[in-house]
Amino acid sequence: MDKRLIPWLVSGMMLMPGVAFADIDFDIDGLKKPLEENVRVYLDAIPENERRLNFRFQSRVTDEVSRALQALGYYDPTVTFTVEDKASSDDATVVLNIDPGPPVLIADMDVKLEGEAENDPAFKALLETAPKVGDVLNQGQYDSLKSSIQSLGIRRGYFDGEYMLSRLEVAPGLQKAYFRLHYKSGIRYHFGQIVFHDSQINEERLESMLTFTEGDPYLVTDLGAYNQALSNTGWFSSVLVEAGLDDMRDDRVPISVSLAPAPRNQFETGVGYSTDTGPRVKIGWKKPWFNSRGHSLNTDLYVSSPKQTLESTYKIPLEDVQREYYQVQVGVENLDNNDTKSLELTSSVSRNWKFDTGWQRSVFLRWLYSDYTQGTDSDISNLILPGINFSRVRSRGGAMPYWGDKQSITFEMADPIWGADINLYRVIGQTAWIRSLNDNNRGIVRVNGGGVFTDEFERVPPSLRFFAGGDNSIRGYGYESISPRDEKGNLLGGSYMATGSLEYNYRVTGNWWAALFVDAGDAWTTSSPSWKTSAGVGVRWESPVGPVRFDIAHGFENESDDFQLHFSLGPEL
């Protein structure tokens, strides 16, 4: 013990016997960061009521330092104490000057596998990550390796696995340590019979989604994947896929799939607001399983000031339930916005594929009937439009992702050969990217574009023409207020459209972000677009249901020269 501590302790105990100091801190010198951090963890565990400057406290500190260093392979430390007064007599700092001494090194890795695990590539990969002879001893690595071997065995179906020997031997005087792990795995079990309980869906539908077959080697991740696949269908309110470990026979594990049907009728309502559409209401009615084949029906009513929509979608899963399905849609829409008035009836049939890459493909045939007035153009249009769409959405980070992107492109055409009123070709695409430098800085890039090619543009319904401006387009301009105009100044819609946006977000505090952005683009018919640009600032709130966005933007070519306020709620991709 440092002799300078004794008089101070004696004096302190004479003046204030049995009274603990209010605040005792530690300064640690002489250790590299990993060792120092571990020592601090052990010292922080000393209760406040034991932090008195006496011999018992010094002994406790020495023991905790020793244990902390031994865990990382240092068994012969030297600890020197110094006490320094801080502001008053009941405030002190204990300075620990620690020499960890020479490390204990791993002299032997006696790790053996017996049974079928000996030739299992997963175990070989695990052992390649184990400590090596000559490494400094870390007791946590021994514990981790021991538990990792055992848990890997359980995850891969070695249910009879056990340790015949598991011991960490340390010879501090020799500065050597020995790992002793002898694991006897026994046989690897395989998937047995799969039994479904309480399913309202035909079993062949469920079996088509299996990620394994009877007789395959057991793998717990396959059970998890199948559990997730069943949950994703929406057919069930609860799903539990588990191995029957109490009923194993020979080398087979029976699999039990317990299911609870989702309610046949589900209703949801939602309200929202944006500067583009004003207040809006959505009412949904969903039948997640219409019959035992897993068909589903979804009907949505959407009402806002400029637009009212009623749409029903009937989904028919195919043999590959997760990846392939048919979809039949019917709908009606009434629109009264700016210089657009239209009543549209639609119906479509589509064939859809999902791929492992995340891409989705949809081949469709849709009928569009439109009775419309667009500026000075009034007509009734009847179109049959075959087309194809490719899309992909990826994201990480929940409702307000820190990483993500979205791609979509659609081609469709109409021709009098199959009954359409006019001949046209239309393409529309979009891409958006979200990337983050760190937890507090993120950027968003968006690009949208499209074109409609026809010799009879005045007979193209408004929903196939292009307009720009608004919350999700060029901020600083009114909703769909950018397009060519007729001689009376009425909006006509464009044959082409291109918009882009650059946005930077900075986390101010918690779930609140500040935003800076620049938008640009146009919707045009002539060969020379008149680009519109805007810039602004905004606030983002990371709410539980997605980002709430409030923006103030100025359109530099806006004739009114006013600032526009934009408010919206919804996903960014």
Coordinates of C-alpha atoms in Angstrom, one line a residue:
M1 CA 0.0 0.0 0.0
D2 CA 1.2 3.5 -0.8
K3 CA 2.5 5.0 2.5
R4 CA 1.0 8.4 1.6
L5 CA -2.4 6.8 1.9
I6 CA -2.1 5.7 5.6
P7 CA -1.9 9.0 7.3
W8 CA -4.8 10.3 5.2
L9 CA -6.9 7.3 6.0
V10 CA -6.2 7.5 9.7
S11 CA -7.0 11.2 9.8
G12 CA -10.2 10.6 7.8
M13 CA -11.4 7.8 10.1
M14 CA -10.7 9.8 13.2
L15 CA -12.7 12.8 11.9
M16 CA -15.6 11.0 10.3
P17 CA -15.8 7.4 11.5
G18 CA -18.2 5.2 9.5
V19 CA -19.1 7.9 7.0
A20 CA -18.8 7.2 3.3
F21 CA -17.5 9.7 0.9
A22 CA -20.1 11.0 -1.5
D23 CA -18.1 10.6 -4.6
I24 CA -15.0 8.5 -5.2
D25 CA -13.7 8.4 -8.8
F26 CA -10.9 6.4 -10.4
D27 CA -8.1 7.5 -12.6
I28 CA -6.3 4.5 -14.3
D29 CA -2.8 4.8 -15.7
G30 CA -0.6 2.3 -17.3
L31 CA -3.1 0.2 -19.3
K32 CA -4.0 -0.1 -22.9
K33 CA -7.6 0.7 -23.8
P34 CA -9.1 -2.8 -23.8
L35 CA -7.6 -3.6 -20.4
E36 CA -8.5 -0.2 -19.0
E37 CA -12.1 -0.6 -20.2
N38 CA -12.5 -4.0 -18.5
V39 CA -11.0 -2.8 -15.3
R40 CA -13.5 0.1 -15.2
V41 CA -16.4 -2.3 -15.7
Y42 CA -15.3 -4.3 -12.7
L43 CA -14.7 -1.2 -10.5
D44 CA -18.0 0.3 -11.4
A45 CA -19.6 -2.8 -9.9
I46 CA -18.4 -1.9 -6.4
P47 CA -21.5 -0.7 -4.5
E48 CA -21.6 2.9 -3.4
N49 CA -22.0 1.9 0.3
E50 CA -18.7 0.1 0.1
R51 CA -16.8 3.0 -1.3
R52 CA -15.0 4.2 1.9
L53 CA -11.3 5.0 1.9
N54 CA -10.2 2.2 4.2
F55 CA -8.1 -1.0 4.0
R56 CA -11.2 -3.1 3.1
F57 CA -12.0 -0.8 0.2
Q58 CA -8.3 -1.0 -1.0
S59 CA -8.4 -4.8 -0.8
R60 CA -11.7 -4.9 -2.8
V61 CA -10.3 -2.6 -5.5
T62 CA -7.2 -4.8 -5.8
D63 CA -9.3 -8.0 -6.1
E64 CA -11.5 -6.4 -8.8
V65 CA -8.5 -5.1 -10.8
S66 CA -7.0 -8.6 -10.6
R67 CA -10.1 -10.3 -11.8
A68 CA -10.6 -7.9 -14.6
L69 CA -7.0 -8.4 -15.9
Q70 CA -7.1 -12.2 -15.4
A71 CA -10.2 -12.3 -17.7
L72 CA -7.9 -10.9 -20.4
G73 CA -4.9 -13.0 -19.7
Y74 CA -2.8 -11.0 -17.2
Y75 CA -2.3 -12.8 -13.9
D76 CA 0.6 -10.9 -12.3
P77 CA -0.4 -7.2 -12.1
T78 CA 1.2 -4.6 -9.8
V79 CA -1.2 -2.0 -8.5
T80 CA 0.0 1.3 -6.9
F81 CA -2.6 3.5 -5.1
T82 CA -2.6 7.3 -4.8
V83 CA -5.3 9.4 -3.3
E84 CA -5.9 12.9 -4.4
D85 CA -8.3 15.4 -2.9
K86 CA -10.7 17.1 -5.2
A87 CA -12.9 20.0 -4.1
S88 CA -13.6 19.0 -0.5
S89 CA -12.9 16.4 2.2
D90 CA -15.8 14.2 1.0
D91 CA -14.7 14.2 -2.6
A92 CA -11.7 12.1 -3.6
T93 CA -10.0 10.5 -6.6
V94 CA -8.2 7.2 -6.4
V95 CA -5.4 7.1 -8.9
L96 CA -4.4 3.5 -9.9
N97 CA -1.1 3.0 -11.6
I98 CA -1.3 -0.5 -12.9
D99 CA 1.4 -2.6 -14.5
P100 CA -0.4 -5.6 -16.0
G101 CA 2.7 -7.8 -16.1
P102 CA 3.5 -10.4 -18.7
P103 CA 0.5 -12.0 -20.5
V104 CA -0.5 -15.6 -20.3
L105 CA -0.4 -17.1 -23.8
I106 CA -2.4 -20.0 -25.3
A107 CA 0.0 -23.0 -25.4
D108 CA -2.4 -25.6 -26.7
M109 CA -5.8 -25.6 -28.5
D110 CA -7.0 -29.1 -27.6
V111 CA -10.4 -28.9 -29.4
K112 CA -11.8 -32.2 -30.8
L113 CA -15.0 -33.1 -32.5
E114 CA -16.3 -36.6 -32.6
G115 CA -19.3 -37.9 -34.5
E116 CA -20.9 -36.6 -37.7
A117 CA -20.0 -33.0 -36.8
E118 CA -16.4 -33.8 -37.4
N119 CA -17.0 -33.6 -41.2
D120 CA -19.6 -30.8 -41.1
P121 CA -18.3 -27.7 -43.0
A122 CA -20.2 -25.4 -40.6
F123 CA -18.1 -26.6 -37.6
K124 CA -14.9 -26.4 -39.6
A125 CA -15.8 -22.8 -40.4
L126 CA -16.5 -22.1 -36.7
L127 CA -13.1 -23.5 -35.6
E128 CA -11.3 -21.4 -38.1
T129 CA -12.4 -18.4 -36.1
A130 CA -11.2 -19.8 -32.8
P131 CA -8.2 -18.4 -30.9
K132 CA -4.8 -19.7 -32.1
V133 CA -1.8 -21.0 -30.2
G134 CA 0.3 -18.0 -29.2
D135 CA -2.6 -15.6 -28.7
V136 CA -3.0 -13.8 -25.4
L137 CA -5.5 -15.6 -23.2
N138 CA -9.0 -14.2 -23.2
Q139 CA -11.3 -16.1 -21.0
G140 CA -14.4 -14.7 -22.8
Q141 CA -13.1 -16.3 -26.0
Y142 CA -13.0 -19.7 -24.3
D143 CA -16.6 -19.3 -23.0
S144 CA -17.7 -18.1 -26.4
L145 CA -16.1 -21.0 -28.3
K146 CA -17.6 -23.5 -25.9
S147 CA -21.1 -22.1 -26.2
S148 CA -20.8 -21.6 -30.0
I149 CA -20.0 -25.2 -30.6
Q150 CA -22.9 -26.3 -28.5
S151 CA -25.4 -23.9 -30.0
L152 CA -24.3 -24.7 -33.5
G153 CA -24.9 -28.3 -32.8
I154 CA -28.4 -27.6 -31.7
R155 CA -29.1 -25.4 -34.7
R156 CA -27.9 -28.1 -37.1
G157 CA -29.7 -31.0 -35.5
Y158 CA -27.0 -32.7 -33.3
F159 CA -29.5 -33.0 -30.4
D160 CA -27.4 -35.8 -28.7
G161 CA -24.3 -33.6 -28.6
E162 CA -22.4 -33.2 -25.3
Y163 CA -19.0 -32.3 -24.0
M164 CA -16.8 -35.2 -22.8
L165 CA -14.3 -32.7 -21.6
S166 CA -14.5 -28.9 -21.2
R167 CA -11.8 -27.1 -19.2
L168 CA -9.7 -24.0 -19.3
E169 CA -6.3 -24.7 -17.7
V170 CA -4.1 -21.8 -16.7
A171 CA -0.5 -22.0 -15.4
P172 CA 0.2 -18.4 -14.4
G173 CA 3.8 -19.2 -13.3
L174 CA 4.5 -20.6 -16.8
Q175 CA 2.4 -17.9 -18.5
K176 CA 0.6 -20.6 -20.4
A177 CA -3.1 -21.6 -20.9
Y178 CA -4.7 -24.7 -22.4
F179 CA -8.1 -25.0 -24.1
R180 CA -9.6 -28.4 -23.5
L181 CA -12.9 -28.9 -25.5
H182 CA -13.9 -32.4 -26.5
Y183 CA -17.4 -32.4 -28.1
K184 CA -19.2 -35.6 -29.1
S185 CA -22.0 -34.7 -31.5
G186 CA -23.5 -38.0 -32.2
I187 CA -25.7 -38.3 -35.3
R188 CA -27.2 -35.4 -37.2
Y189 CA -31.0 -35.6 -37.2
H190 CA -33.2 -35.0 -40.3
F191 CA -36.6 -33.5 -40.9
G192 CA -39.3 -36.0 -40.3
Q193 CA -43.1 -35.9 -40.9
I194 CA -44.6 -32.4 -41.2
V195 CA -48.0 -32.2 -39.4
F196 CA -50.3 -29.2 -39.8
H197 CA -52.8 -28.2 -37.1
D198 CA -55.9 -26.0 -37.4
S199 CA -55.3 -24.7 -40.9
Q200 CA -58.1 -23.4 -43.0
I201 CA -55.9 -23.5 -46.1
N202 CA -55.4 -26.6 -48.1
E203 CA -52.3 -28.4 -47.1
E204 CA -50.9 -28.6 -50.6
R205 CA -50.9 -24.8 -50.6
L206 CA -48.9 -24.8 -47.4
E207 CA -46.5 -27.6 -48.5
S208 CA -45.7 -25.6 -51.7
M209 CA -44.1 -23.0 -49.5
L210 CA -41.8 -25.4 -47.6
T211 CA -38.2 -24.4 -47.5
F212 CA -37.2 -28.0 -46.7
T213 CA -38.5 -31.5 -47.4
E214 CA -38.8 -34.6 -45.3
G215 CA -35.4 -36.3 -45.0
D216 CA -33.3 -33.1 -45.4
P217 CA -30.7 -32.5 -42.7
Y218 CA -32.2 -30.5 -39.8
L219 CA -31.5 -26.8 -39.9
V220 CA -33.2 -24.4 -37.6
T221 CA -33.0 -21.5 -40.1
D222 CA -35.2 -23.5 -42.4
L223 CA -37.8 -23.6 -39.7
G224 CA -37.5 -19.9 -39.2
A225 CA -37.8 -19.2 -43.0
Y226 CA -40.9 -21.4 -43.3
N227 CA -42.4 -19.7 -40.2
Q228 CA -41.8 -16.3 -41.9
A229 CA -43.2 -17.5 -45.2
L230 CA -46.4 -18.6 -43.6
S231 CA -46.7 -15.3 -41.7
N232 CA -46.2 -13.3 -44.8
T233 CA -49.2 -14.8 -46.5
G234 CA -51.6 -12.9 -44.2
W235 CA -53.7 -16.1 -43.9
F236 CA -53.0 -16.6 -40.2
S237 CA -53.2 -14.6 -37.0
S238 CA -50.4 -16.7 -35.5
V239 CA -47.9 -19.2 -36.8
L240 CA -45.6 -21.6 -34.8
V241 CA -43.3 -24.0 -36.6
E242 CA -41.4 -26.2 -34.1
A243 CA -39.4 -29.4 -33.9
G244 CA -40.9 -32.2 -31.9
L245 CA -37.7 -33.0 -29.9
D246 CA -39.7 -35.2 -27.5
D247 CA -40.9 -37.4 -30.3
M248 CA -37.7 -38.1 -32.2
R249 CA -37.4 -41.6 -33.8
D250 CA -34.3 -43.0 -35.4
D251 CA -32.7 -40.0 -37.0
R252 CA -35.9 -38.1 -37.7
V253 CA -37.5 -35.0 -36.0
P254 CA -41.2 -34.5 -36.6
I255 CA -42.2 -30.9 -37.4
S256 CA -45.4 -29.4 -36.0
V257 CA -47.0 -26.4 -37.7
S258 CA -49.6 -24.8 -35.5
L259 CA -51.8 -22.2 -37.2
A260 CA -54.6 -19.9 -36.2
P261 CA -56.7 -18.5 -39.0
A262 CA -56.8 -14.7 -39.5
P263 CA -60.2 -13.1 -39.2
R264 CA -62.1 -13.6 -42.5
N265 CA -63.1 -9.9 -42.6
Q266 CA -60.7 -7.1 -41.6
F267 CA -61.5 -3.4 -41.6
E268 CA -59.2 -0.4 -41.4
T269 CA -59.6 3.3 -41.6
G270 CA -57.1 6.0 -42.0
V271 CA -57.0 9.8 -42.1
G272 CA -54.3 12.0 -43.5
Y273 CA -53.4 15.4 -44.8
S274 CA -51.1 16.8 -47.4
T275 CA -50.9 20.1 -49.2
D276 CA -51.4 18.3 -52.5
T277 CA -54.8 16.8 -51.7
G278 CA -55.9 18.4 -48.4
P279 CA -57.6 16.1 -45.9
R280 CA -58.1 12.6 -47.0
V281 CA -59.9 9.5 -45.7
K282 CA -59.2 5.8 -46.5
I283 CA -61.5 2.9 -45.6
G284 CA -60.4 -0.6 -46.3
W285 CA -62.1 -4.0 -46.2
K286 CA -59.9 -7.0 -46.6
K287 CA -60.6 -10.7 -46.8
P288 CA -57.1 -12.2 -46.3
W289 CA -58.4 -15.7 -47.2
F290 CA -61.4 -15.9 -49.4
N291 CA -61.3 -19.7 -49.7
S292 CA -59.2 -22.7 -48.9
R293 CA -57.0 -22.1 -51.9
G294 CA -55.7 -18.9 -50.3
H295 CA -57.4 -16.4 -52.6
S296 CA -57.8 -12.9 -51.1
L297 CA -59.9 -9.8 -51.7
N298 CA -59.0 -6.3 -50.8
T299 CA -61.3 -3.3 -51.3
D300 CA -60.3 0.4 -50.6
L301 CA -62.3 3.6 -50.7
Y302 CA -60.2 6.7 -50.9
V303 CA -61.8 10.2 -50.5
S304 CA -60.1 13.6 -50.8
S305 CA -61.2 16.9 -52.2
P306 CA -59.8 16.5 -55.7
K307 CA -60.1 12.7 -56.0
Q308 CA -62.4 9.9 -55.0
T309 CA -61.4 6.3 -55.7
L310 CA -63.0 2.9 -55.1
E311 CA -60.9 -0.1 -56.0
S312 CA -61.1 -3.9 -55.5
T313 CA -58.2 -6.4 -55.9
Y314 CA -58.6 -10.2 -56.1
K315 CA -55.4 -12.1 -55.7
I316 CA -55.0 -15.8 -56.8
P317 CA -51.7 -17.4 -55.6
L318 CA -50.2 -20.0 -58.0
E319 CA -48.2 -23.1 -57.2
D320 CA -45.3 -21.0 -55.9
V321 CA -47.4 -19.1 -53.4
Q322 CA -44.8 -16.7 -52.3
R323 CA -43.5 -15.8 -55.7
E324 CA -46.2 -16.1 -58.3
Y325 CA -49.8 -15.0 -58.5
Y326 CA -52.6 -13.6 -60.7
Q327 CA -54.3 -10.3 -59.7
V328 CA -57.6 -9.0 -60.9
Q329 CA -58.5 -5.4 -60.3
V330 CA -61.5 -3.2 -60.9
G331 CA -62.0 0.4 -59.9
V332 CA -63.7 3.7 -60.5
E333 CA -62.1 7.2 -60.0
N334 CA -63.6 10.7 -60.0
L335 CA -61.1 13.5 -60.3
D336 CA -61.6 17.3 -60.2
N337 CA -58.3 19.0 -59.9
N338 CA -57.0 22.3 -61.4
D339 CA -58.2 22.1 -65.1
T340 CA -58.9 18.4 -65.0
K341 CA -62.3 16.7 -64.7
S342 CA -62.6 13.0 -65.3
L343 CA -64.6 9.9 -64.5
E344 CA -62.6 6.7 -65.1
L345 CA -63.5 3.1 -65.0
T346 CA -60.7 0.5 -65.0
S347 CA -60.2 -3.2 -64.9
S348 CA -57.0 -5.3 -65.2
V349 CA -55.6 -8.7 -65.1
S350 CA -51.9 -9.2 -64.2
R351 CA -49.5 -12.1 -63.9
N352 CA -46.8 -11.4 -61.2
W353 CA -43.4 -12.9 -60.4
K354 CA -41.1 -12.2 -57.4
F355 CA -37.4 -13.1 -57.7
D356 CA -34.7 -13.8 -55.2
T357 CA -32.9 -10.6 -56.3
G358 CA -35.8 -8.5 -54.9
W359 CA -37.1 -7.6 -58.4
Q360 CA -40.7 -8.1 -59.3
R361 CA -42.2 -8.4 -62.8
S362 CA -45.8 -7.9 -63.7
V363 CA -47.3 -8.5 -67.1
F364 CA -50.8 -7.0 -67.4
L365 CA -53.7 -6.2 -69.6
R366 CA -55.9 -3.3 -68.5
W367 CA -59.0 -1.6 -69.8
L368 CA -59.4 2.2 -69.3
Y369 CA -62.6 4.1 -69.9
S370 CA -62.3 7.8 -69.4
D371 CA -64.9 10.6 -69.7
Y372 CA -62.8 13.7 -69.3
T373 CA -62.3 17.4 -69.8
Q374 CA -58.7 18.6 -69.8
G375 CA -58.5 22.3 -70.4
T376 CA -60.2 22.8 -73.7
D377 CA -60.0 19.1 -74.6
S378 CA -63.1 17.0 -73.9
D379 CA -63.6 13.4 -75.0
I380 CA -64.5 9.9 -74.1
S381 CA -61.6 7.5 -74.4
N382 CA -61.7 3.7 -74.5
L383 CA -58.3 2.0 -74.3
I384 CA -57.1 -1.5 -74.0
L385 CA -53.5 -1.4 -72.7
P386 CA -51.2 -4.4 -72.4
G387 CA -48.0 -3.7 -70.6
I388 CA -45.2 -4.8 -68.4
N389 CA -43.7 -3.5 -65.2
F390 CA -40.3 -4.2 -63.4
S391 CA -39.8 -2.9 -59.9
R392 CA -37.7 -3.4 -56.8
V393 CA -37.8 -1.8 -53.3
R394 CA -35.0 -2.3 -50.7
S395 CA -34.7 -0.6 -47.3
R396 CA -33.0 -0.9 -44.0
G397 CA -33.9 1.0 -40.9
G398 CA -37.6 0.8 -40.3
A399 CA -40.1 3.5 -41.3
M400 CA -37.4 6.1 -41.9
P401 CA -34.7 4.0 -43.5
Y402 CA -31.0 4.9 -43.2
W403 CA -30.4 2.9 -46.5
G404 CA -32.7 2.0 -49.3
D405 CA -33.5 2.4 -53.0
K406 CA -36.5 2.0 -55.3
Q407 CA -36.6 1.3 -59.0
S408 CA -39.6 1.0 -61.2
I409 CA -40.3 1.1 -65.0
T410 CA -43.5 0.5 -66.9
F411 CA -44.2 0.0 -70.6
E412 CA -47.7 -0.1 -72.0
M413 CA -49.3 0.5 -75.4
A414 CA -52.7 0.8 -77.1
D415 CA -53.6 0.0 -80.7
P416 CA -56.9 0.0 -82.7
I417 CA -56.0 -3.6 -83.8
W418 CA -57.3 -4.9 -80.4
G419 CA -60.1 -2.3 -79.9
A420 CA -58.4 0.8 -78.5
D421 CA -59.6 4.2 -79.8
I422 CA -56.1 5.4 -80.5
N423 CA -52.6 4.3 -81.0
L424 CA -50.1 5.2 -78.3
Y425 CA -47.0 4.0 -76.5
R426 CA -46.2 5.0 -72.9
V427 CA -43.2 4.6 -70.6
I428 CA -42.8 5.8 -67.1
G429 CA -39.9 5.2 -64.7
Q430 CA -38.6 6.3 -61.3
T431 CA -35.6 5.8 -59.1
A432 CA -34.9 6.9 -55.6
W433 CA -31.9 6.4 -53.3
I434 CA -31.4 6.9 -49.6
R435 CA -27.8 6.7 -48.2
S436 CA -26.4 7.7 -44.8
L437 CA -22.9 8.8 -43.8
N438 CA -23.7 8.0 -40.2
D439 CA -26.5 8.1 -37.6
N440 CA -27.0 11.9 -38.1
N441 CA -26.5 12.5 -41.8
R442 CA -28.5 11.1 -44.7
G443 CA -29.1 12.0 -48.3
I444 CA -32.0 11.3 -50.7
V445 CA -31.9 11.4 -54.5
R446 CA -35.0 11.0 -56.7
V447 CA -35.4 11.0 -60.5
N448 CA -38.8 10.5 -62.3
G449 CA -39.4 10.5 -66.0
G450 CA -41.8 9.4 -68.7
G451 CA -43.3 9.9 -72.1
V452 CA -46.4 9.2 -74.1
F453 CA -46.0 8.8 -77.9
T454 CA -49.1 9.3 -80.1
D455 CA -50.3 11.3 -83.1
E456 CA -53.6 12.0 -81.2
F457 CA -52.5 13.6 -78.0
E458 CA -55.8 15.4 -77.5
R459 CA -57.5 12.0 -77.2
V460 CA -55.2 10.8 -74.4
P461 CA -57.0 10.7 -71.1
P462 CA -55.6 12.9 -68.3
S463 CA -54.4 9.9 -66.2
L464 CA -51.9 9.1 -69.0
R465 CA -50.7 12.6 -69.5
F466 CA -47.9 14.1 -67.4
F467 CA -48.0 16.9 -64.8
A468 CA -45.4 18.1 -62.3
G469 CA -45.3 20.0 -59.1
G470 CA -46.3 19.3 -55.5
D471 CA -45.1 17.5 -52.4
N472 CA -43.5 14.6 -54.1
S473 CA -42.5 16.3 -57.3
I474 CA -41.2 19.9 -57.6
R475 CA -41.8 21.6 -54.3
G476 CA -42.4 25.4 -54.5
Y477 CA -45.1 24.8 -57.1
G478 CA -48.7 23.7 -56.6
Y479 CA -49.9 20.1 -57.0
E480 CA -49.7 19.2 -60.7
S481 CA -49.6 22.8 -61.7
I482 CA -46.7 22.4 -64.2
S483 CA -47.6 21.4 -67.7
P484 CA -48.2 23.0 -71.1
R485 CA -51.2 25.3 -71.3
D486 CA -53.7 26.2 -74.0
E487 CA -54.4 29.6 -75.3
K488 CA -56.7 30.3 -72.3
G489 CA -54.0 29.4 -69.8
N490 CA -55.6 26.0 -68.9
L491 CA -53.4 23.1 -68.1
L492 CA -53.2 20.5 -70.8
G493 CA -50.8 17.9 -69.5
G494 CA -47.5 17.0 -71.1
S495 CA -46.3 14.3 -73.5
Y496 CA -43.1 14.1 -71.5
M497 CA -42.0 14.6 -67.9
A498 CA -38.7 14.7 -66.0
T499 CA -38.2 15.7 -62.4
G500 CA -35.3 15.3 -60.0
S501 CA -34.6 16.1 -56.3
L502 CA -31.5 16.3 -54.1
E503 CA -32.1 16.4 -50.3
Y504 CA -29.9 16.4 -47.3
N505 CA -31.2 15.5 -43.8
Y506 CA -29.4 16.2 -40.5
R507 CA -30.6 14.9 -37.1
V508 CA -31.0 17.8 -34.8
T509 CA -32.1 15.8 -31.8
G510 CA -33.8 12.4 -31.1
N511 CA -36.3 11.8 -33.9
W512 CA -36.2 15.3 -35.3
W513 CA -34.4 16.2 -38.5
A514 CA -33.7 19.3 -40.5
A515 CA -33.7 19.1 -44.3
L516 CA -32.3 21.1 -47.2
F517 CA -33.4 20.3 -50.8
V518 CA -33.3 21.4 -54.4
D519 CA -35.9 20.2 -57.0
A520 CA -36.1 20.6 -60.7
G521 CA -38.0 19.4 -63.7
D522 CA -40.8 20.0 -66.2
A523 CA -43.7 18.5 -68.0
W524 CA -43.7 19.4 -71.7
T525 CA -44.9 18.6 -75.2
T526 CA -42.6 20.5 -77.4
S527 CA -39.0 19.5 -78.0
S528 CA -37.7 22.2 -75.7
P529 CA -38.7 21.8 -72.0
S530 CA -38.8 24.9 -69.8
W531 CA -37.1 23.7 -66.7
K532 CA -38.5 24.7 -63.3
T533 CA -36.3 24.8 -60.2
S534 CA -37.0 25.3 -56.5
A535 CA -35.1 25.1 -53.2
G536 CA -36.2 25.0 -49.6
V537 CA -35.8 23.9 -46.1
G538 CA -37.8 21.4 -44.0
V539 CA -38.4 19.5 -40.8
R540 CA -38.7 15.8 -40.5
W541 CA -40.3 13.9 -37.6
E542 CA -39.5 10.2 -37.4
S543 CA -42.9 9.0 -36.2
P544 CA -43.9 5.4 -35.5
V545 CA -45.9 5.2 -38.8
G546 CA -43.3 6.9 -41.0
P547 CA -41.7 10.3 -41.5
V548 CA -43.8 13.4 -41.2
R549 CA -42.5 16.1 -43.6
F550 CA -43.0 19.8 -43.4
D551 CA -41.3 21.9 -46.1
I552 CA -41.1 25.5 -47.1
A553 CA -40.0 25.9 -50.8
H554 CA -39.6 28.7 -53.3
G555 CA -40.1 28.1 -57.0
F556 CA -37.7 30.3 -58.9
E557 CA -39.9 30.4 -62.0
N558 CA -43.1 30.6 -60.1
E559 CA -45.1 33.6 -61.5
S560 CA -46.6 34.4 -58.1
D561 CA -43.1 34.5 -56.6
D562 CA -44.5 33.0 -53.4
F563 CA -43.2 30.5 -51.0
Q564 CA -45.1 27.2 -50.9
L565 CA -45.8 25.2 -47.7
H566 CA -45.8 21.4 -48.1
F567 CA -46.9 18.9 -45.5
S568 CA -47.1 15.1 -46.0
L569 CA -47.0 11.8 -44.2
G570 CA -45.9 8.6 -45.8
P571 CA -43.0 6.4 -46.9
E572 CA -40.0 7.9 -48.7
L573 CA -39.6 5.0 -51.1

